[in-house]
Short mmCIF file of C-alpha atoms and ligand atoms in Angstrom, two decimals:
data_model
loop_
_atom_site.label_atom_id
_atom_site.label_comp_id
_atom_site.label_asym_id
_atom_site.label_seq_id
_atom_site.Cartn_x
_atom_site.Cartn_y
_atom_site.Cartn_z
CA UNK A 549 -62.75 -117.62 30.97
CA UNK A 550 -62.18 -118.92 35.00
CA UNK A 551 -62.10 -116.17 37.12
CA UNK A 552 -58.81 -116.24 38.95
CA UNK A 553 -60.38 -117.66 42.30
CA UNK A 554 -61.84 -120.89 40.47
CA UNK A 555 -58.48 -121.78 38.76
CA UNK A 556 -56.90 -121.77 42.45
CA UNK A 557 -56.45 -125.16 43.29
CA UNK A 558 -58.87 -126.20 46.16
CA UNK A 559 -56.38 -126.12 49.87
CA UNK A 560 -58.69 -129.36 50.51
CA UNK A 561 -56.81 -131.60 47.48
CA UNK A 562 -53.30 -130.80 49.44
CA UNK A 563 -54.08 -132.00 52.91
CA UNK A 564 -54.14 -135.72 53.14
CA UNK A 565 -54.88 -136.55 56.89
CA UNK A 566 -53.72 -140.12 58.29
CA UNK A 567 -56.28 -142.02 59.30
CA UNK A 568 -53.62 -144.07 61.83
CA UNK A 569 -56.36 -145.27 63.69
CA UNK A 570 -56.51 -148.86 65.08
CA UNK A 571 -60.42 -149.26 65.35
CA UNK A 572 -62.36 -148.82 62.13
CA UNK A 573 -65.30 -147.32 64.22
CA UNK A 574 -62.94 -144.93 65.68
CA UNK A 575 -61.64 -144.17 62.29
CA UNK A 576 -65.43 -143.53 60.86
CA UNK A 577 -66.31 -141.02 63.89
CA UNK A 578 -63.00 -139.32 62.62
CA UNK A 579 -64.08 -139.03 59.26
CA UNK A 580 -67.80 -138.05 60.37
CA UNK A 581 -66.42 -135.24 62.72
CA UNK A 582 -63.80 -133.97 59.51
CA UNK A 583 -66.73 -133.70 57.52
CA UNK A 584 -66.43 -131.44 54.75
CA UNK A 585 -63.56 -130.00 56.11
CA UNK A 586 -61.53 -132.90 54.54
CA UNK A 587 -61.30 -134.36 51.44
CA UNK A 588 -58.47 -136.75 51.27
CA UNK A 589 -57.27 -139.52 53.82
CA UNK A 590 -54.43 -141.98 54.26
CA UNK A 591 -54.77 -145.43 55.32
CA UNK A 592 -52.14 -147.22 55.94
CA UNK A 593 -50.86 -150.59 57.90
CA UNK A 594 -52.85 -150.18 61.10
CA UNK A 595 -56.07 -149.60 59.69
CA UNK A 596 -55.76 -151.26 56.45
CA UNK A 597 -55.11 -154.39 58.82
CA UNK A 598 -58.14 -153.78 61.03
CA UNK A 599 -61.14 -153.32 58.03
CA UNK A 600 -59.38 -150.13 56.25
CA UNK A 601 -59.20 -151.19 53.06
CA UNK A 602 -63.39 -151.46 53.16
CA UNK A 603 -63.68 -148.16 54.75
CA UNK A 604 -61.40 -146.93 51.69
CA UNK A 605 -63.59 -147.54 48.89
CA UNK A 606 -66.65 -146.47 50.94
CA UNK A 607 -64.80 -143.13 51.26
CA UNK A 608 -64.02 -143.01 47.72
CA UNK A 609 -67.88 -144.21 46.93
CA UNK A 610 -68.59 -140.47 49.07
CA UNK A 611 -66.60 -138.65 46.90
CA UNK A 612 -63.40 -138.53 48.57
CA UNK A 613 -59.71 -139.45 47.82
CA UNK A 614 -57.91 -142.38 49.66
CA UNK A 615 -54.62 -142.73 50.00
CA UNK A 616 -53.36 -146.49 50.03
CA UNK A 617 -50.23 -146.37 52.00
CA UNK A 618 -49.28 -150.22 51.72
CA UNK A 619 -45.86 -149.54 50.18
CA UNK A 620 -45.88 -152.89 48.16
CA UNK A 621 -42.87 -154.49 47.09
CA UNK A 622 -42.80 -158.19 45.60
CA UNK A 623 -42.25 -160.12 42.13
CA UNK A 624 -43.36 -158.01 39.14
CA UNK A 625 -46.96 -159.77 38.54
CA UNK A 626 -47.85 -160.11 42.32
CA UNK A 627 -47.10 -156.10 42.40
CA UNK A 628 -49.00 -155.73 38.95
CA UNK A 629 -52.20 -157.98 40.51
CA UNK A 630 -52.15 -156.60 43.80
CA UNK A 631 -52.56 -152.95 42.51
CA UNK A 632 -55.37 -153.75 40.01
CA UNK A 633 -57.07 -154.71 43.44
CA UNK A 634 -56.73 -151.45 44.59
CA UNK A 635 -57.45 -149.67 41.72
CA UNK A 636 -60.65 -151.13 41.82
CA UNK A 637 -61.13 -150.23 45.35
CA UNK A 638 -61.66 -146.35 43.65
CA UNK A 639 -58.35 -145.16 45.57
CA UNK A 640 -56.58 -142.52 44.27
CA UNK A 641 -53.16 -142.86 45.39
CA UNK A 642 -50.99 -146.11 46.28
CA UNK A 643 -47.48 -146.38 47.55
CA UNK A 644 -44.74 -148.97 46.21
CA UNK A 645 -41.04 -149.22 47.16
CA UNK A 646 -38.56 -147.44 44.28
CA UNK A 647 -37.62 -150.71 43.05
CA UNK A 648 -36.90 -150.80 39.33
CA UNK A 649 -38.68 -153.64 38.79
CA UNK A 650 -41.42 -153.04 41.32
CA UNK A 651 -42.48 -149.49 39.49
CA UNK A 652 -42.92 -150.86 36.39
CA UNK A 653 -45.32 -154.23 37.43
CA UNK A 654 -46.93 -150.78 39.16
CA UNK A 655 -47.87 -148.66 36.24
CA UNK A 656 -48.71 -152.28 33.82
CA UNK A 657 -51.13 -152.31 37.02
CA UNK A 658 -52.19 -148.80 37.04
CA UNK A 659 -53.09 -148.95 33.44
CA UNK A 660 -55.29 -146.59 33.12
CA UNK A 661 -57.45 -146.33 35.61
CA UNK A 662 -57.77 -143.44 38.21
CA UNK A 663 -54.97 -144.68 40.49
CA UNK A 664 -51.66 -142.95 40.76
CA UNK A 665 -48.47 -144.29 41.84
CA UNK A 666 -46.35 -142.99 44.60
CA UNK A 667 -42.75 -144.47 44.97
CA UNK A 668 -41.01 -144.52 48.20
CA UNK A 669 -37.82 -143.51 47.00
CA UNK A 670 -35.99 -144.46 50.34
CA UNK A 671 -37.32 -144.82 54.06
CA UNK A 672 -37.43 -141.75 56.00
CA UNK A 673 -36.08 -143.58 59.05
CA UNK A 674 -33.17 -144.94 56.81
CA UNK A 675 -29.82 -142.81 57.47
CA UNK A 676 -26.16 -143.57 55.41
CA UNK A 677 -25.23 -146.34 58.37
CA UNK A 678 -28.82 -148.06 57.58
CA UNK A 679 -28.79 -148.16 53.78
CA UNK A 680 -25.20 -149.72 54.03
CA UNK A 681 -25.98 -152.28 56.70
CA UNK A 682 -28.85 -153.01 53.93
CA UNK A 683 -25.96 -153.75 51.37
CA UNK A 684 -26.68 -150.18 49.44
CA UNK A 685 -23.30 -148.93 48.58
CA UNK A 686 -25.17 -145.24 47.61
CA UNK A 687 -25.33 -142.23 50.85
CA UNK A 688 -29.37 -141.60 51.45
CA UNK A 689 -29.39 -138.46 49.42
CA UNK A 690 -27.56 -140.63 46.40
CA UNK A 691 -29.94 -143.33 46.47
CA UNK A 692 -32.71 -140.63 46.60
CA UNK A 693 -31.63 -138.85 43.53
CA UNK A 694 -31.00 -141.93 41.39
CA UNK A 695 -34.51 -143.27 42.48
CA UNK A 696 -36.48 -140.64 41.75
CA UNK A 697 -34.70 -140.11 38.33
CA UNK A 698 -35.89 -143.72 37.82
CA UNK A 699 -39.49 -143.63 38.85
CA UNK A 700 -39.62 -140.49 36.44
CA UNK A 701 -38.29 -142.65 33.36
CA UNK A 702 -40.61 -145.83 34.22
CA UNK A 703 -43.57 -142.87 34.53
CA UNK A 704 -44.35 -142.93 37.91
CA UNK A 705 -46.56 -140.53 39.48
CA UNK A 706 -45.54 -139.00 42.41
CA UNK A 707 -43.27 -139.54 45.23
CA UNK A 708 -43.11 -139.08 48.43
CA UNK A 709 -40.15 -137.66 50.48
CA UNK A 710 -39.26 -136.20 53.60
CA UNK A 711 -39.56 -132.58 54.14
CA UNK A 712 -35.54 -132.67 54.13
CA UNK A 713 -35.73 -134.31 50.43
CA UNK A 714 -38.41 -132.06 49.06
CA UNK A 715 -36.03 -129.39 47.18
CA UNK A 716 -33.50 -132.40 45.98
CA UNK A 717 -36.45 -134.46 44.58
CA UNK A 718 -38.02 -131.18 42.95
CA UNK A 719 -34.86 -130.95 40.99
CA UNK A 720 -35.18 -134.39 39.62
CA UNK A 721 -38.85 -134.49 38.78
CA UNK A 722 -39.83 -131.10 37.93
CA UNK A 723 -42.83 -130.46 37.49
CA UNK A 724 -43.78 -133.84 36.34
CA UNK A 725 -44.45 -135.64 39.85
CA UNK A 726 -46.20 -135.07 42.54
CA UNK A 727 -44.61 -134.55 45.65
CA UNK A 728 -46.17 -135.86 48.81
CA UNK A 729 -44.56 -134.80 52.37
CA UNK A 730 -44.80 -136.41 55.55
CA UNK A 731 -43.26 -135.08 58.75
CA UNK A 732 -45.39 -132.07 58.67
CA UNK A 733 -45.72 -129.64 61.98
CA UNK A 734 -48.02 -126.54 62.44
CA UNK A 735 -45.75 -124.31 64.55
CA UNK A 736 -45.67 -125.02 68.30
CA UNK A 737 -47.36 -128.52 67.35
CA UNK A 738 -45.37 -131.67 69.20
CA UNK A 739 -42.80 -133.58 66.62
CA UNK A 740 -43.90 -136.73 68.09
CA UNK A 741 -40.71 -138.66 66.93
CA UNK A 742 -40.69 -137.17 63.49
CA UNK A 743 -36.98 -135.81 63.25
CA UNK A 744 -36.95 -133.80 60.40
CA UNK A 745 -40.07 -131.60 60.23
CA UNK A 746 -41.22 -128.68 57.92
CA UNK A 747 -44.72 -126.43 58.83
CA UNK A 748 -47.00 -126.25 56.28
CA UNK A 749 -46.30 -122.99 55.00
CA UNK A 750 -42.45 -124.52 54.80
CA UNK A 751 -43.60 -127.76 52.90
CA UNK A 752 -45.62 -125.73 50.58
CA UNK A 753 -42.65 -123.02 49.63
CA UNK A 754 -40.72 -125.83 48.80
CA UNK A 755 -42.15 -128.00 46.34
CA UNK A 756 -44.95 -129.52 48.26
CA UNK A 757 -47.91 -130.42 46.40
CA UNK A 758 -49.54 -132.77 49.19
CA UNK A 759 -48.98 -132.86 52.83
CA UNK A 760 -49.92 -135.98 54.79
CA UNK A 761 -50.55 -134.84 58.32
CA UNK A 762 -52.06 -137.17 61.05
CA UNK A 763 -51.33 -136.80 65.02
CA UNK A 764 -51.59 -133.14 64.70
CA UNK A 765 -55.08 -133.14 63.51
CA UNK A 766 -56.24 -136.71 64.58
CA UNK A 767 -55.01 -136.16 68.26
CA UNK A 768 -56.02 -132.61 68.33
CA UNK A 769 -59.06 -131.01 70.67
CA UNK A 770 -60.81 -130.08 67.98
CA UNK A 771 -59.36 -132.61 64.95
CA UNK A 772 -62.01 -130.25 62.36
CA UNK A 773 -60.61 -126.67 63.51
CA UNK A 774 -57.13 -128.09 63.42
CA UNK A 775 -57.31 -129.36 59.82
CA UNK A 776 -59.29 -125.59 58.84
CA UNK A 777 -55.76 -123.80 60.45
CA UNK A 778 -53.75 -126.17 58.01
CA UNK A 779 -55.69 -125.38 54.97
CA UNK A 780 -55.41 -121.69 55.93
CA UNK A 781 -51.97 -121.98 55.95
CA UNK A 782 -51.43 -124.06 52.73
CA UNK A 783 -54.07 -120.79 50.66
CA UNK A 784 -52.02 -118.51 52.80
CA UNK A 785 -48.27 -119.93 51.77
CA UNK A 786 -49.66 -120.73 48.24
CA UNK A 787 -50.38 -116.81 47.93
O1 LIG B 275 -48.68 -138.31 62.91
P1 LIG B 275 -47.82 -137.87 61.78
O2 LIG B 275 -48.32 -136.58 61.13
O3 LIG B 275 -46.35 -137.83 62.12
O4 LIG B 275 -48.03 -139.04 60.68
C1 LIG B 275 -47.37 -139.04 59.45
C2 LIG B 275 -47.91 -140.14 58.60
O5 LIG B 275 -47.09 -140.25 57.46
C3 LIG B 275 -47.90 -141.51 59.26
O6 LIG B 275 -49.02 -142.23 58.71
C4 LIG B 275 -46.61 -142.12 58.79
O7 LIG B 275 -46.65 -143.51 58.71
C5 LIG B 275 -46.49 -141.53 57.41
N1 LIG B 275 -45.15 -141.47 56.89
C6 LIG B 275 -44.11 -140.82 57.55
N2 LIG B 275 -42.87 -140.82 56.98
C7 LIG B 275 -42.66 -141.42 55.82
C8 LIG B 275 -43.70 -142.04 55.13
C9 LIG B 275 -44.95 -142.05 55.71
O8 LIG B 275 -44.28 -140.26 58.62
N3 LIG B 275 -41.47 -141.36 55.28
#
């Protein structure tokens, strides 16, 4: 039988720090001074772009999760061969826009290898005025609901969502998706730009099950004892 503090989920698994980092040798000194401290990272346009994707399946060769944040969106079998790529990079998680059509060419992709799919249900900079000058005739909260009911049905695996979205979402997916939050604050931390935040103890009570956090640990003093205070806080709010 586990004892009850080995069945706790590890604090490390929810914390997926952005790597937004324009110089891959800045980006490996980050990941050298994290150390065991973290275990999963995000890379996404301006490192990908500048010898991430590399970098990502060295990380996954040392054991930890990457987080391809490349939100892909194209003709069914250009989606379905572009993430077979990254699957075989070793990454664990890859975005895609919450297109019908796009999700499925995603999970034919997927198959079944250790990659799971997170859908981008709508922007987070996106408000009503945007999705209808985009020729949506759905609110942002409508188009939310209706594409995370779909990426459910096609048997997508996760998606991620503002911190504003995280209770709606929760209500379509249940417990069946994972739900990954940007927009995430430690109290007194600076928004920089990010409208809508939650802390992490506030992402984590609702619905939370990762939280992708970047300037507040990668800009930080001390990056490692920043990202220890997070985890504290996600054990802490996770009881
Ligand atoms: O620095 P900060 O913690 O605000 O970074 C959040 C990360 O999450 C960035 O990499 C950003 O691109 C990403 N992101 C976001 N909002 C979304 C989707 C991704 O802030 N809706």
């Amino acid at each position: 039988m586990q004892s009850p503090a080995s069945s706790r989920p590890d604090p490390r698994d929810a914390l997926i720090v952005g790597l937004d980092i324009a110089s891959l040798s800045e980006a490996e000194a980050m990941v050298r001074m994290l150390g065991d401290a973290v275990s999963f990272y995000k890379i996404g346009y301006r490192l990908a772009f500048a010898g991430g994707l590399p970098l990502a399946e060295r990380l996954a060769k040392e054991g930890k999760k990457v987080f391809i944040d490349l939100k892909l969106h194209d003709i069914g079998n250009t989606v379905k061969e572009g993430v077979e790529s990254i699957a075989a990079l070793g990454a664990t998680f890859l975005t895609v826009h919450a297109y019908p059509q796009t999700m499925r060419a995603a999970v034919e992709g997927r198959g079944d290898s250790g990659l799971r799919i997170l859908a981008v249900t709508a922007l987070t900079s996106y408000d009503d005025h945007d999705a209808a000058e985009a020729g949506y005739g759905l609110a942002v909260r409508d188009l939310v609901r209706l594409r995370a009911e779909q990426a459910r049905a096609i048997g997508i695996d996760g998606i991620v969502c503002s911190a504003a979205e995280t209770g709606l979402v929760r209500d379509v997916a249940g417990g069946a998706l994972a739900i990954v939050t940007p927009g995430i604050r430690p109290a007194g931390a600076d928004a920089g730009g990010q409208k809508r935040t939650l802390t992490p103890r506030e992402a984590i009570l609702a619905g939370s099950d990762h939280l992708v956090v970047a300037r507040p640990i990668i800009q930080a003093r001390d990056p490692r004892a920043a990202a220890l205070a997070i985890l504290d806080e996600i054990a802490a709010a996770r009881g």
